[in-house]
Amino acid sequence: MTIPDSSGYDYMMENGSIELPCKPEEERRIVQDLNSKAESNLREGYLYYVISNRWFVGWQRYTGQLEGSYPFEDHSVGSQSLIPTITEDRPGVIDNSDIIDGEYNKDDDPQLCRNLEEGRDYVIVPQEVWEKLLKWYKGGPALPRKMISVGDQQKQFSVEVFPLCLRLVDSRDQSEVAIRLSKKASLHDLYLKVCRLKGLDPEKARIWDYFNKQKHTILISSSQTLEESNLQMDQNILLELPIDGFGMDSTGNGLALVPVEPIRSSFSIAGGPTMSNGYSTGYTSSIHQRSTSTSSYGDMEDGNDGSKPITRGDKGGLAGLQNLGNTCFMNSALQCLVHTPHLAEYFLQDYSDEINRQNPLGMHGELALAFGELLRKLWSSGRTPVAPRAFKGKLARFAPQFSGYNQHDSQELLAFLLDGLHEDLNRVKQKPYIETRDSDCQPDEEVADEFWRNHKARNDSVIVDVCQGQYKSTLVCPACEKISITFDPFMYLSLPLPSTATRSMTITVFYGDGSGLPMPFTVTVLKQGCCKDLIQALSVASCLRSDEYLLLAEVYEHRVYRYLENPSEHLATIKDDEHIVAYRLPKKEVNLTRLEICHRYQEVERKLFLTPLVTILEDPRSGADIDLAVNRMLSPLKRKAFFTSTIENGRENGSPSNGTEEQMNICSSTQLGPAIQSIDDIEPDGMSSGELSFRLCITDDKGYGCKPILKDSPIKPGRIVKVMLDWSDKEHELYDASYLKDLPEVHKSGVLAKKTKQEAISLFSCLDAFLKEEPLGPDDMWYCPRCKEHRQASKKLDLWRLPDVLVFHLKRFSYSRWLKNKLDTFVNFPIHNLDLNKYVKSKDASEGSHVYELYAISNHYGGLGGGHYSAYCKLIDDNKWYHFDDAHVSPVGESEVKTSAAYVLFYRRVKPTSGGNVGEPSEVHKVS
């Protein structure tokens, strides 16, 4: 199928292939109504359509739907070609060719490229919206997708953009063909599709789970879904045709098909008793999946014999985990947990009595059982890699956010997994209700112990025993100085990287009264700050007067793309490659009109250029008022040869030749540029003859629909008036436009940035930043019980009780609507003898040692989207480090595990020796 190479409405009209179009605002209203109707009636099975974001953004701009937001969040270098030019042209036919994988014909089923991201590369619209857009614009091809329900406990609706692709291997000729079905399709549906494709009788066909081209399980035609059968994207399934029930296939080869009953064994994954059919009572196994004679289903994926007891003495733990499709994040997190000595000892023993199937906050024990089974395989399979398909299936059921085959965050998975294991293994079957109360000036030791007892009364598991600590949280009200102290549990500590706490930003400041030339200022602000902080820093740098204020704006494609008028808006919404300006405007109580002036070449195409100017007008009534304001704003740009003005105090005001010198001494200068105080002071050329001095057009709020302005043209009162200034040869002779060109970026990457990137900081400085007192954010206000109001209280954290296993999460990633960033700062963390005694505020000697030793690291290499996870883990028994990179496991020296890729650090408490010393004699890392 070939998409016509046309981008305009003319092509469609000439070919008579489209009805007369609606107005842009009418199209927008119709689509918005259809979207709202679909969102209010979400149903499983409803049809949605995938549309190229490149085309859809053009339609959004045409209908005015992109006000105040980007078409997508990540303007990466590779995506620059996708940024459409702002235009009022009607988009051409719908063209989805840029998101389709490879060549396709009209009769083919086109497939999407696998590396696409929603919102960046494509959008999803309901069937009714697609049909309406198709009626208006034609094109295609159509890419229908169904709505499915994902998750077990917390069901969510999701459009299955990438259906499950299975590679069917025909045993008769070893040919392969791709089969695509929803993961919610049944095995019966799979049989029907395969047999229709091959022209076979479903009663005579046998389909095997042929993962890694090894027979694992016969897939019996049933209502069981492909997802429940643990089938993975792009894996193989095998088609065989037995003759006379069990015997020879059509090629004469003997089949390994045997009576479908698994081997009976006294072993179960939880160490508990087994049922007569060989399955453990502690494991939910499907009656529709049957195993071969080589091993039971639970151990089929790695060829491991799970019938023998597993002990740490077998020197296991060197098995890798196969990547099932962007699952390196999961493999990295799992290897760190599997090599946690306390957890390994626990799950290698009989833990069946502690499975809590009634906990409404848990996963009916299934997550703990799946993790325990996987851990046993890894510790008993020698060096044979394990495919964690069953575990991934459980994970997708209980945590739909980790379903599919997108890359995720290993720390987020760890947080979910630790919490899920705790709830599945919680020894408390009926949680008592306990009301939390304030400290009321009691001794910290008593309050902390009470909080911990209350916590243990509701939460008691091996995860709490091993991984949970307690910190002291102190809140102080800024108004009444009320102090609130609580002692809360933690599972891990998320540490900021202090070297990146500040940010250098370059902003160009424009005078809104035409009193000076624009000047760029570079200021340093808190990276997690807000626009108020940036404005304050700019005010000091530019010597802002008390009767002025700064209006921040982003300039994009020579237009004001958005105003940053909310002082609480986070600076993370401003990216380094954006162009931000600040307009100095007067503070006045009366209602003012903001005049926005954009510049165009006076040519046929009339392209925009230069930076927009913004000024304030009081009650503009006619085109003459606008013309005077434009003259005033351009006056600092007048070339010296044409600058005609009065001489005041023995010098020429506003001359560009000395304007630069004045800007360099801006804080000490008393005269800021030309002495133009009001529009009455200006007598522009041409005004006396009844004509305007400039070619001006007024536009609508979106910058479209230009209408020429005459001297007596009435100006409608409003908050913002937008005009276009057409530059002719006359304007280029009179004014130096170079001052309005080439705005600097907010932050320019270069040598300085590379040096900062490689800066090394210590783990202790990260911990200090985490424990530093700081005010709560405006979105996280605290309700003061004394003031009876929400206050922006100051908060201070202190470590009170440390667990045996201490996990540090280094906050390398920052996300917001506008910014995604990864920090590659090298953090120097100790491997041995991490001494935290100075940080622990509790004086209880029974807490034991506060010295720790590193045993595992979850690493992240690369940037956002294209990164890779791996793990360094230490086998405690042989005191050696290994690199676990998915299925590949290799030894690594201890000195090699400290890299800038370290993301999550796992430490275990070092037990004091009989002589009172901690661990073996070595250099102890202490805080100065």
Coordinates of C-alpha atoms in Angstrom, one line a residue, residues 510-688:
F510 CA 14.4 42.3 27.8
Y511 CA 13.2 45.8 28.8
G512 CA 9.5 46.0 28.5
D513 CA 9.6 49.8 28.3
G514 CA 12.2 50.1 25.5
S515 CA 14.7 51.6 27.9
G516 CA 17.7 49.3 27.1
L517 CA 19.1 46.5 25.1
P518 CA 18.5 42.8 25.9
M519 CA 21.1 41.3 28.1
P520 CA 21.8 37.6 29.0
F521 CA 22.4 36.7 32.6
T522 CA 23.7 33.4 34.0
V523 CA 22.5 32.6 37.5
T524 CA 22.8 29.5 39.8
V525 CA 19.6 28.1 41.4
L526 CA 18.6 25.0 43.2
K527 CA 17.9 22.2 40.7
Q528 CA 14.7 21.2 42.6
G529 CA 13.7 24.9 42.9
C530 CA 10.8 26.7 41.3
C531 CA 10.3 29.7 39.0
K532 CA 10.1 32.0 42.1
D533 CA 13.8 31.1 42.9
L534 CA 14.8 31.8 39.3
I535 CA 13.0 35.1 39.3
Q536 CA 14.7 36.1 42.6
A537 CA 18.2 35.3 41.3
L538 CA 17.5 37.2 38.0
S539 CA 16.2 40.2 40.0
V540 CA 19.4 40.5 41.9
A541 CA 21.6 39.9 38.8
S542 CA 19.8 42.5 36.7
C543 CA 19.2 45.0 39.5
L544 CA 15.5 44.9 39.1
R545 CA 13.8 48.0 40.5
S546 CA 11.2 47.8 43.2
D547 CA 8.5 49.0 40.8
E548 CA 9.2 46.3 38.2
Y549 CA 8.6 42.5 38.0
L550 CA 10.0 39.8 35.7
L551 CA 7.7 37.8 33.3
L552 CA 9.3 34.5 32.3
A553 CA 8.5 33.1 28.9
E554 CA 9.8 30.3 26.6
V555 CA 10.5 31.3 23.0
Y556 CA 10.1 28.6 20.5
E557 CA 10.1 29.0 16.7
H558 CA 10.3 32.8 17.2
R559 CA 7.0 32.8 19.1
V560 CA 6.2 33.1 22.8
Y561 CA 5.4 29.4 23.3
R562 CA 4.3 29.7 26.9
Y563 CA 4.5 32.1 29.9
L564 CA 5.9 30.8 33.1
E565 CA 3.6 32.8 35.4
N566 CA 3.1 30.3 38.2
P567 CA 5.9 31.0 40.8
S568 CA 5.5 27.5 42.2
E569 CA 6.2 25.8 38.8
H570 CA 9.2 23.5 39.2
L571 CA 12.4 24.4 37.3
A572 CA 12.5 20.8 36.1
T573 CA 9.9 21.9 33.5
I574 CA 12.6 24.0 31.8
K575 CA 15.0 21.9 29.7
D576 CA 18.6 22.8 29.1
D577 CA 18.1 23.2 25.3
E578 CA 15.2 25.6 25.6
H579 CA 15.3 29.4 25.2
I580 CA 13.9 31.3 28.1
V581 CA 13.5 35.1 28.3
A582 CA 12.4 37.5 31.0
Y583 CA 10.6 40.7 30.3
R584 CA 11.0 43.6 32.8
L585 CA 7.5 45.0 33.2
P586 CA 6.1 47.7 35.5
K587 CA 4.1 46.9 38.6
K588 CA 0.8 48.7 38.3
E589 CA -2.6 48.2 40.0
V590 CA -4.7 49.2 37.0
N591 CA -5.8 46.7 34.4
L592 CA -3.1 46.6 31.7
T593 CA -3.0 45.1 28.3
R594 CA 0.1 42.9 27.4
L595 CA 1.3 43.7 23.9
E596 CA 3.2 40.8 22.2
I597 CA 5.2 41.7 19.1
C598 CA 6.4 39.0 16.7
H599 CA 8.6 39.7 13.7
R600 CA 8.3 38.6 10.1
Y601 CA 10.3 39.0 6.9
Q602 CA 8.2 41.1 4.5
E603 CA 8.4 38.4 1.8
V604 CA 5.8 36.2 0.1
E605 CA 6.3 33.4 2.6
R606 CA 6.6 35.8 5.6
K607 CA 8.6 33.6 7.8
L608 CA 9.0 34.5 11.5
F609 CA 12.4 35.5 12.8
L610 CA 13.9 37.3 15.8
T611 CA 12.8 37.2 19.4
P612 CA 9.3 38.5 20.3
L613 CA 9.0 41.7 22.4
V614 CA 6.5 42.2 25.2
T615 CA 5.4 45.5 26.6
I616 CA 2.5 46.9 28.7
L617 CA -0.1 49.3 27.5
E618 CA -2.8 51.2 29.4
D619 CA -6.1 51.1 27.6
P620 CA -5.0 50.9 24.0
R621 CA -7.8 52.1 21.7
S622 CA -6.5 52.3 18.1
G623 CA -3.8 51.2 15.8
A624 CA -1.9 54.4 16.5
D625 CA -1.4 53.3 20.1
I626 CA 0.1 50.0 18.9
D627 CA 2.3 51.8 16.4
L628 CA 3.7 54.1 19.2
A629 CA 4.4 51.1 21.4
V630 CA 6.3 49.2 18.7
N631 CA 8.3 52.4 18.0
R632 CA 9.2 52.7 21.6
M633 CA 10.3 49.0 21.9
L634 CA 12.5 49.2 18.8
S635 CA 14.2 52.5 19.8
P636 CA 17.2 50.9 21.5
L637 CA 17.9 49.0 18.3
K638 CA 18.3 52.2 16.2
R639 CA 21.6 52.3 14.3
K640 CA 23.8 55.2 15.3
A641 CA 23.9 56.8 11.9
F642 CA 20.0 57.1 11.9
F643 CA 19.5 57.7 15.6
T644 CA 18.0 61.1 16.1
S645 CA 17.3 62.1 19.6
T646 CA 18.0 64.8 22.1
I647 CA 21.3 65.0 23.9
E648 CA 20.9 64.8 27.7
N649 CA 23.7 65.3 30.2
G650 CA 26.2 65.7 27.4
R651 CA 25.8 62.2 25.9
E652 CA 23.7 60.4 23.3
N653 CA 21.1 58.3 25.0
G654 CA 20.4 54.8 23.8
S655 CA 23.3 54.6 21.4
P656 CA 24.1 51.0 20.7
S657 CA 27.8 51.9 20.7
N658 CA 27.8 52.7 24.4
G659 CA 24.7 50.6 25.3
T660 CA 26.9 47.5 25.8
E661 CA 29.1 49.4 28.2
E662 CA 26.1 50.6 30.1
Q663 CA 24.8 47.0 30.3
M664 CA 28.1 45.8 31.7
N665 CA 27.8 48.3 34.5
I666 CA 24.0 48.0 34.7
C667 CA 23.9 47.9 38.5
S668 CA 25.7 51.2 39.0
S669 CA 24.2 53.0 36.1
T670 CA 21.5 55.5 36.8
Q671 CA 20.3 55.9 33.2
L672 CA 19.2 52.6 31.6
G673 CA 19.3 53.4 27.9
P674 CA 17.2 55.9 25.9
A675 CA 15.3 58.4 27.9
I676 CA 11.9 57.4 26.6
Q677 CA 9.4 57.4 29.5
S678 CA 6.1 57.3 27.7
I679 CA 4.7 57.0 24.2
D680 CA 3.9 60.7 24.2
D681 CA 7.7 61.3 23.9
I682 CA 7.8 59.5 20.6
E683 CA 7.0 61.1 17.2
P684 CA 7.6 58.2 14.7
D685 CA 8.1 58.8 11.0
G686 CA 4.9 58.9 9.0
M687 CA 2.5 59.6 11.9
S688 CA 2.0 63.2 10.7

